[in-house]
Short mmCIF file of C-alpha atoms in Angstrom, two decimals:
data_model
loop_
_atom_site.label_atom_id
_atom_site.label_comp_id
_atom_site.label_asym_id
_atom_site.label_seq_id
_atom_site.Cartn_x
_atom_site.Cartn_y
_atom_site.Cartn_z
CA UNK A 1 0.00 0.00 0.00
CA UNK A 2 0.95 3.67 -0.16
CA UNK A 3 3.06 4.94 2.79
CA UNK A 4 0.10 7.05 3.93
CA UNK A 5 -1.78 3.85 4.83
CA UNK A 6 0.83 2.63 7.34
CA UNK A 7 -0.17 2.24 10.99
CA UNK A 8 -3.18 3.52 12.91
CA UNK A 9 -5.57 6.29 11.96
CA UNK A 10 -7.06 8.32 14.80
CA UNK A 11 -10.46 9.12 13.30
CA UNK A 12 -11.00 5.51 12.20
CA UNK A 13 -10.23 4.30 15.73
CA UNK A 14 -12.87 6.78 16.88
CA UNK A 15 -15.46 5.30 14.52
CA UNK A 16 -14.65 1.71 15.51
CA UNK A 17 -14.62 2.62 19.22
CA UNK A 18 -18.10 4.10 18.88
CA UNK A 19 -19.31 0.96 17.08
CA UNK A 20 -17.86 -1.31 19.77
CA UNK A 21 -19.54 0.73 22.52
CA UNK A 22 -22.91 0.48 20.80
CA UNK A 23 -22.39 -3.23 20.11
CA UNK A 24 -21.64 -3.90 23.78
CA UNK A 25 -24.73 -2.03 24.94
CA UNK A 26 -26.90 -3.94 22.45
CA UNK A 27 -25.50 -7.41 23.18
CA UNK A 28 -23.69 -7.35 26.55
CA UNK A 29 -20.62 -8.87 24.86
CA UNK A 30 -17.82 -7.94 27.27
CA UNK A 31 -15.09 -8.50 24.67
CA UNK A 32 -16.52 -5.55 22.74
CA UNK A 33 -16.36 -3.40 25.87
CA UNK A 34 -12.73 -4.43 26.49
CA UNK A 35 -11.82 -3.57 22.90
CA UNK A 36 -13.56 -0.20 23.26
CA UNK A 37 -11.43 0.49 26.36
CA UNK A 38 -8.31 -0.51 24.44
CA UNK A 39 -9.13 1.98 21.70
CA UNK A 40 -9.67 4.72 24.30
CA UNK A 41 -6.28 3.95 25.83
CA UNK A 42 -4.58 3.96 22.42
CA UNK A 43 -6.17 7.26 21.39
CA UNK A 44 -5.14 9.02 24.60
CA UNK A 45 -1.53 7.83 24.56
CA UNK A 46 0.10 7.09 21.21
CA UNK A 47 -1.54 9.55 18.75
CA UNK A 48 -2.39 12.32 21.25
CA UNK A 49 -0.26 15.45 21.55
CA UNK A 50 -2.00 18.34 23.34
CA UNK A 51 -4.98 17.11 25.40
CA UNK A 52 -7.76 15.74 23.13
CA UNK A 53 -5.86 16.57 19.92
CA UNK A 54 -4.56 13.76 17.71
CA UNK A 55 -2.42 13.31 14.66
CA UNK A 56 -4.41 12.26 11.62
CA UNK A 57 -2.55 9.05 10.73
CA UNK A 58 0.37 7.11 12.14
CA UNK A 59 2.35 7.17 8.87
CA UNK A 60 5.42 9.43 9.20
CA UNK A 61 4.31 11.71 6.38
CA UNK A 62 0.97 12.28 8.15
CA UNK A 63 2.28 13.01 11.69
CA UNK A 64 2.99 16.69 11.02
CA UNK A 65 0.46 18.16 13.45
CA UNK A 66 -2.39 17.52 15.85
CA UNK A 67 -6.07 18.31 15.47
CA UNK A 68 -9.41 17.85 17.21
CA UNK A 69 -11.79 15.48 15.44
CA UNK A 70 -15.38 14.85 16.51
CA UNK A 71 -15.08 11.25 15.27
CA UNK A 72 -13.13 10.44 18.46
CA UNK A 73 -15.61 11.87 20.98
CA UNK A 74 -17.60 8.72 21.74
CA UNK A 75 -14.46 6.55 21.65
CA UNK A 76 -13.41 8.59 24.71
CA UNK A 77 -16.78 8.93 26.43
CA UNK A 78 -17.72 5.23 26.23
CA UNK A 79 -14.59 4.33 28.27
CA UNK A 80 -15.56 7.05 30.76
CA UNK A 81 -19.05 5.55 31.01
CA UNK A 82 -17.65 2.07 31.64
CA UNK A 83 -14.84 3.00 34.07
CA UNK A 84 -15.63 6.42 35.58
CA UNK A 85 -11.94 7.31 35.11
CA UNK A 86 -11.57 11.09 34.97
CA UNK A 87 -8.77 10.79 32.39
CA UNK A 88 -11.37 9.79 29.80
CA UNK A 89 -14.08 12.12 31.14
CA UNK A 90 -11.89 15.20 31.10
CA UNK A 91 -10.57 14.53 27.60
CA UNK A 92 -14.11 13.86 26.33
CA UNK A 93 -15.21 17.23 27.70
CA UNK A 94 -12.20 19.01 26.16
CA UNK A 95 -12.77 17.45 22.75
CA UNK A 96 -16.48 18.23 22.89
CA UNK A 97 -15.68 21.89 23.66
CA UNK A 98 -13.32 22.05 20.65
CA UNK A 99 -15.71 20.42 18.18
CA UNK A 100 -19.38 20.37 19.24
CA UNK A 101 -22.28 19.12 17.15
CA UNK A 102 -22.16 19.51 13.38
CA UNK A 103 -24.12 18.12 10.44
CA UNK A 104 -22.16 14.89 10.90
CA UNK A 105 -21.38 14.62 14.61
CA UNK A 106 -24.91 15.54 15.75
CA UNK A 107 -25.70 11.86 15.21
CA UNK A 108 -23.52 10.84 18.16
CA UNK A 109 -22.76 13.95 20.25
CA UNK A 110 -25.98 13.40 22.21
CA UNK A 111 -24.57 9.99 23.25
CA UNK A 112 -21.46 11.64 24.65
CA UNK A 113 -23.57 14.25 26.46
CA UNK A 114 -25.41 11.38 28.15
CA UNK A 115 -22.12 9.73 29.10
CA UNK A 116 -20.79 12.97 30.57
CA UNK A 117 -23.94 13.81 32.55
CA UNK A 118 -22.45 12.57 35.88
CA UNK A 119 -19.56 15.06 35.62
CA UNK A 120 -21.67 17.92 34.24
CA UNK A 121 -24.75 17.81 36.50
CA UNK A 122 -25.55 19.64 38.67
CA UNK A 123 -22.17 21.38 38.27
CA UNK A 124 -19.95 21.74 35.22
CA UNK A 125 -16.46 22.13 36.72
CA UNK A 126 -13.46 23.74 35.02
CA UNK A 127 -10.16 23.28 36.85
CA UNK A 128 -6.99 25.35 36.35
CA UNK A 129 -5.15 24.43 33.17
CA UNK A 130 -1.80 23.68 34.84
CA UNK A 131 -0.68 21.36 37.60
CA UNK A 132 0.30 23.21 40.79
CA UNK A 133 4.05 23.49 41.40
CA UNK A 134 4.68 23.91 45.13
CA UNK A 135 7.68 25.33 46.95
CA UNK A 136 7.60 25.57 50.76
CA UNK A 137 6.25 28.90 51.96
CA UNK A 138 4.81 29.77 48.52
CA UNK A 139 1.15 28.74 48.21
CA UNK A 140 -0.11 28.13 44.69
CA UNK A 141 -3.44 29.60 43.58
CA UNK A 142 -5.60 28.76 40.61
CA UNK A 143 -9.17 29.66 39.55
CA UNK A 144 -11.92 27.02 39.47
CA UNK A 145 -15.06 27.84 37.48
CA UNK A 146 -18.40 26.28 38.44
CA UNK A 147 -21.48 26.42 36.22
CA UNK A 148 -24.96 25.50 37.41
CA UNK A 149 -26.50 23.23 34.76
CA UNK A 150 -29.86 22.85 36.53
CA UNK A 151 -33.03 24.94 36.46
CA UNK A 152 -32.80 25.80 40.17
CA UNK A 153 -30.47 27.85 42.36
CA UNK A 154 -27.99 25.48 44.01
CA UNK A 155 -25.41 25.74 46.78
CA UNK A 156 -21.98 24.21 46.13
CA UNK A 157 -19.86 23.14 49.12
CA UNK A 158 -16.19 22.66 48.26
CA UNK A 159 -13.49 20.65 50.04
CA UNK A 160 -10.22 18.84 49.28
CA UNK A 161 -8.34 15.81 50.59
CA UNK A 162 -4.54 16.05 50.37
CA UNK A 163 -1.65 13.87 51.66
CA UNK A 164 0.23 14.72 54.85
CA UNK A 165 2.31 17.85 54.50
CA UNK A 166 0.12 19.38 51.76
CA UNK A 167 -2.89 21.63 52.32
CA UNK A 168 -5.59 22.38 49.74
CA UNK A 169 -8.57 24.69 50.34
CA UNK A 170 -11.14 26.74 48.44
CA UNK A 171 -12.01 30.41 48.95
CA UNK A 172 -14.92 30.66 49.37
CA UNK A 173 -15.71 27.10 50.45
CA UNK A 174 -19.44 27.55 49.82
CA UNK A 175 -21.14 29.44 47.03
CA UNK A 176 -24.71 29.84 45.75
CA UNK A 177 -25.15 29.77 41.96
CA UNK A 178 -28.21 30.88 40.00
CA UNK A 179 -29.61 28.65 37.20
CA UNK A 180 -27.28 28.67 34.20
CA UNK A 181 -24.86 31.05 35.94
CA UNK A 182 -21.16 30.66 36.68
CA UNK A 183 -19.16 31.28 39.84
CA UNK A 184 -15.39 31.39 40.21
CA UNK A 185 -13.57 30.32 43.37
CA UNK A 186 -9.86 30.21 44.10
CA UNK A 187 -8.11 26.97 44.95
CA UNK A 188 -5.04 27.35 47.16
CA UNK A 189 -2.51 24.51 47.54
CA UNK A 190 0.51 24.75 49.85
CA UNK A 191 3.35 22.47 51.00
CA UNK A 192 4.91 22.45 54.45
CA UNK A 193 8.64 22.68 55.06
CA UNK A 194 10.41 19.33 54.81
CA UNK A 195 7.88 17.63 52.54
CA UNK A 196 9.61 15.51 49.89
CA UNK A 197 6.78 13.85 47.98
CA UNK A 198 7.83 14.68 44.43
CA UNK A 199 4.14 14.59 43.48
CA UNK A 200 1.04 14.86 45.66
CA UNK A 201 -2.32 13.41 44.60
CA UNK A 202 -5.20 15.63 45.75
CA UNK A 203 -8.92 14.88 45.52
CA UNK A 204 -11.24 17.86 45.08
CA UNK A 205 -14.87 17.43 46.15
CA UNK A 206 -17.85 19.49 44.97
CA UNK A 207 -21.06 18.73 46.89
CA UNK A 208 -24.34 20.13 45.57
CA UNK A 209 -27.98 19.08 45.60
CA UNK A 210 -27.82 15.35 46.43
CA UNK A 211 -24.47 14.32 44.96
CA UNK A 212 -20.73 14.87 45.29
CA UNK A 213 -18.55 15.26 42.20
CA UNK A 214 -14.85 14.49 42.57
CA UNK A 215 -11.87 15.61 40.52
CA UNK A 216 -8.25 14.46 40.89
CA UNK A 217 -5.43 17.02 40.92
CA UNK A 218 -1.70 16.26 40.88
CA UNK A 219 0.66 18.80 42.47
CA UNK A 220 4.45 18.86 42.10
CA UNK A 221 6.39 19.40 45.34
CA UNK A 222 9.92 20.81 45.02
CA UNK A 223 11.17 20.65 48.61
CA UNK A 224 14.06 18.50 49.84
CA UNK A 225 15.50 18.17 46.34
CA UNK A 226 18.38 19.94 44.61
CA UNK A 227 17.06 23.40 43.77
CA UNK A 228 19.04 26.35 42.45
CA UNK A 229 17.21 29.69 42.57
CA UNK A 230 18.07 33.14 41.22
CA UNK A 231 15.99 36.30 41.68
CA UNK A 232 15.68 39.50 39.66
CA UNK A 233 18.66 41.14 41.45
CA UNK A 234 20.97 38.60 39.82
CA UNK A 235 19.57 39.17 36.33
CA UNK A 236 21.27 41.10 33.54
CA UNK A 237 18.75 43.07 31.45
CA UNK A 238 19.03 44.38 27.89
CA UNK A 239 16.55 46.14 25.62
CA UNK A 240 13.17 47.32 26.93
CA UNK A 241 13.06 44.87 29.87
CA UNK A 242 12.66 46.82 33.12
CA UNK A 243 12.15 46.18 36.83
CA UNK A 244 8.78 47.26 38.22
CA UNK A 245 7.96 47.53 41.93
CA UNK A 246 4.39 47.76 43.20
CA UNK A 247 2.37 46.59 46.21
CA UNK A 248 5.37 44.90 47.78
CA UNK A 249 6.19 42.86 44.66
CA UNK A 250 8.93 43.32 42.08
CA UNK A 251 9.19 41.85 38.61
CA UNK A 252 10.88 42.11 35.23
CA UNK A 253 8.81 42.75 32.10
CA UNK A 254 8.55 44.65 28.86
CA UNK A 255 6.11 47.43 29.85
CA UNK A 256 2.92 47.62 27.82
CA UNK A 257 3.64 51.19 26.73
CA UNK A 258 6.62 49.93 24.70
CA UNK A 259 4.35 48.14 22.27
CA UNK A 260 1.00 46.43 22.73
CA UNK A 261 1.99 43.81 20.19
CA UNK A 262 -0.62 42.36 17.83
CA UNK A 263 1.77 39.50 17.09
CA UNK A 264 4.58 37.97 19.16
CA UNK A 265 8.18 38.96 18.59
CA UNK A 266 10.35 36.36 16.97
CA UNK A 267 13.34 35.07 18.92
CA UNK A 268 15.58 36.74 16.33
CA UNK A 269 14.02 40.21 16.73
CA UNK A 270 16.51 41.38 19.39
CA UNK A 271 13.63 42.83 21.43
CA UNK A 272 15.32 42.45 24.81
CA UNK A 273 16.80 39.73 27.00
CA UNK A 274 17.03 38.63 30.64
CA UNK A 275 20.17 36.65 31.43
CA UNK A 276 20.69 34.59 34.58
CA UNK A 277 23.90 32.73 35.38
CA UNK A 278 23.31 29.92 37.87
CA UNK A 279 25.63 27.32 39.36
CA UNK A 280 24.43 23.73 39.54
CA UNK A 281 26.00 21.80 42.45
CA UNK A 282 25.91 18.35 40.85
CA UNK A 283 25.36 16.75 37.46
CA UNK A 284 21.76 15.64 36.93
CA UNK A 285 18.66 16.20 34.83
CA UNK A 286 17.08 19.56 35.71
CA UNK A 287 13.79 21.25 34.88
CA UNK A 288 13.64 25.03 34.53
CA UNK A 289 10.83 26.86 36.33
CA UNK A 290 10.06 30.57 36.46
CA UNK A 291 7.81 32.56 38.81
CA UNK A 292 5.55 34.38 36.35
CA UNK A 293 2.44 36.52 36.01
CA UNK A 294 0.60 36.40 32.69
CA UNK A 295 -1.23 39.66 32.02
CA UNK A 296 -3.63 38.37 29.34
CA UNK A 297 -3.67 36.32 26.14
CA UNK A 298 -1.38 38.92 24.53
CA UNK A 299 1.08 38.90 27.42
CA UNK A 300 1.56 35.30 28.51
CA UNK A 301 4.81 34.05 26.97
CA UNK A 302 8.55 34.52 26.59
CA UNK A 303 11.33 32.80 24.63
CA UNK A 304 13.86 30.78 26.64
CA UNK A 305 17.29 29.33 25.88
CA UNK A 306 19.59 27.30 28.15
CA UNK A 307 23.33 27.37 27.47
CA UNK A 308 22.81 28.75 23.97
CA UNK A 309 20.19 26.22 22.86
CA UNK A 310 17.65 27.08 20.16
CA UNK A 311 15.06 29.41 21.80
CA UNK A 312 11.71 27.82 22.52
CA UNK A 313 8.35 29.22 23.61
CA UNK A 314 7.96 29.48 27.38
CA UNK A 315 4.41 29.74 28.78
CA UNK A 316 1.73 30.75 26.26
CA UNK A 317 -1.03 29.25 28.41
CA UNK A 318 -4.38 30.65 29.50
CA UNK A 319 -4.05 30.56 33.30
CA UNK A 320 -3.87 34.32 33.87
CA UNK A 321 -3.67 37.10 36.46
CA UNK A 322 -1.84 35.41 39.33
CA UNK A 323 1.73 34.47 40.24
CA UNK A 324 2.62 30.85 39.53
CA UNK A 325 5.55 28.56 38.75
CA UNK A 326 5.69 27.87 35.02
CA UNK A 327 7.56 24.79 33.81
CA UNK A 328 10.07 25.06 30.99
CA UNK A 329 12.50 22.69 29.30
CA UNK A 330 14.27 19.77 30.97
CA UNK A 331 18.00 19.36 30.31
CA UNK A 332 20.92 17.23 31.44
CA UNK A 333 23.31 19.67 33.13
CA UNK A 334 26.82 19.11 34.41
CA UNK A 335 28.00 20.60 37.70
CA UNK A 336 29.08 24.24 37.30
CA UNK A 337 27.78 27.47 35.79
CA UNK A 338 24.93 27.57 33.27
CA UNK A 339 23.25 30.44 31.44
CA UNK A 340 19.48 30.87 31.20
CA UNK A 341 18.28 33.56 28.78
CA UNK A 342 14.70 34.77 28.40
CA UNK A 343 13.87 36.83 25.29
CA UNK A 344 10.91 39.13 24.67
CA UNK A 345 7.97 37.46 22.99
CA UNK A 346 4.90 39.32 24.31
CA UNK A 347 4.97 42.60 26.22
CA UNK A 348 3.24 42.57 29.59
CA UNK A 349 4.47 39.10 30.65
CA UNK A 350 6.12 39.30 34.09
CA UNK A 351 8.91 37.18 35.58
CA UNK A 352 10.64 37.65 38.94
CA UNK A 353 12.88 34.62 39.51
CA UNK A 354 13.88 31.22 38.19
CA UNK A 355 14.88 27.87 39.61
CA UNK A 356 16.43 24.68 38.31
CA UNK A 357 15.24 21.52 40.07
CA UNK A 358 16.07 17.87 39.70
CA UNK A 359 12.57 16.92 40.89
CA UNK A 360 10.86 14.61 38.41
CA UNK A 361 8.06 16.77 37.03
CA UNK A 362 5.47 15.54 34.53
CA UNK A 363 3.76 18.07 32.29
#
């Protein structure tokens, strides 16, 4: 066959997964259900890049990018229906939001909506887009959006269960929401001194009406590992980068009055640089993190280079308007001095310090 027919095809797996789910529900044949689960696992591992986006075909000439296809929706929501695993439920919701019903998918989107009803009723819950990264003494905050999907006013009571040494709480912990309306609460997660978990598995609980909806959240804990930190005092600035001090905070950014850019700067535009020189005490694999504030969708990214590597995009995510640790590239570094350079990409993005950690951090 032609090279384009080699290997698996994401949208065809979606079609077959949907057929297997329907076959199982019509016949009770458990082998069909097991095959449907296998397709869900394949879709969400091998061909998936960004969450709920897949390459078109497995052939090398067809793996040039990722896209959202409505053909895969039920192949994700049937596994959620059968297992209740949030991995499948969350990805089904994300794919549904990116595609929605069309002249073709309207034939099966209603099936997915039925599958997702337990995680959408009475509350549709949107968690922060990034995993919390915790350093002792620096609580992490992220917005949680709740939408009332019922026809009545409901009260949501929020709580969290976290392992020893980690605290998670909502502010406020109780909120009334009108029919069809949204409410936003802040989730705060903090680690105590001396905690060395690497990762912490947290369970968030949302009680409303007569049921409790649960969502898992994984936090990265940096304490008791090799960490090298440098603040803005140690940074060398060029171009329009400047230090701003306000309300007890201080940060480096390209001020908005320089240029409210309609498009990002390229790494080759020489639009300013922040250079940190840090010394790593021992050879290991390190992940770069930076303490950042993203102003808005036009001020939420920088370019970054480590030891002269090709600059790559840092940030460019939608979790906005609060300070947070943002994860960057992971590199094998030898003991000694290393250079971290941030370049302008979008004016308004703020950064105050960096750290290199040998903690094992998943994205």
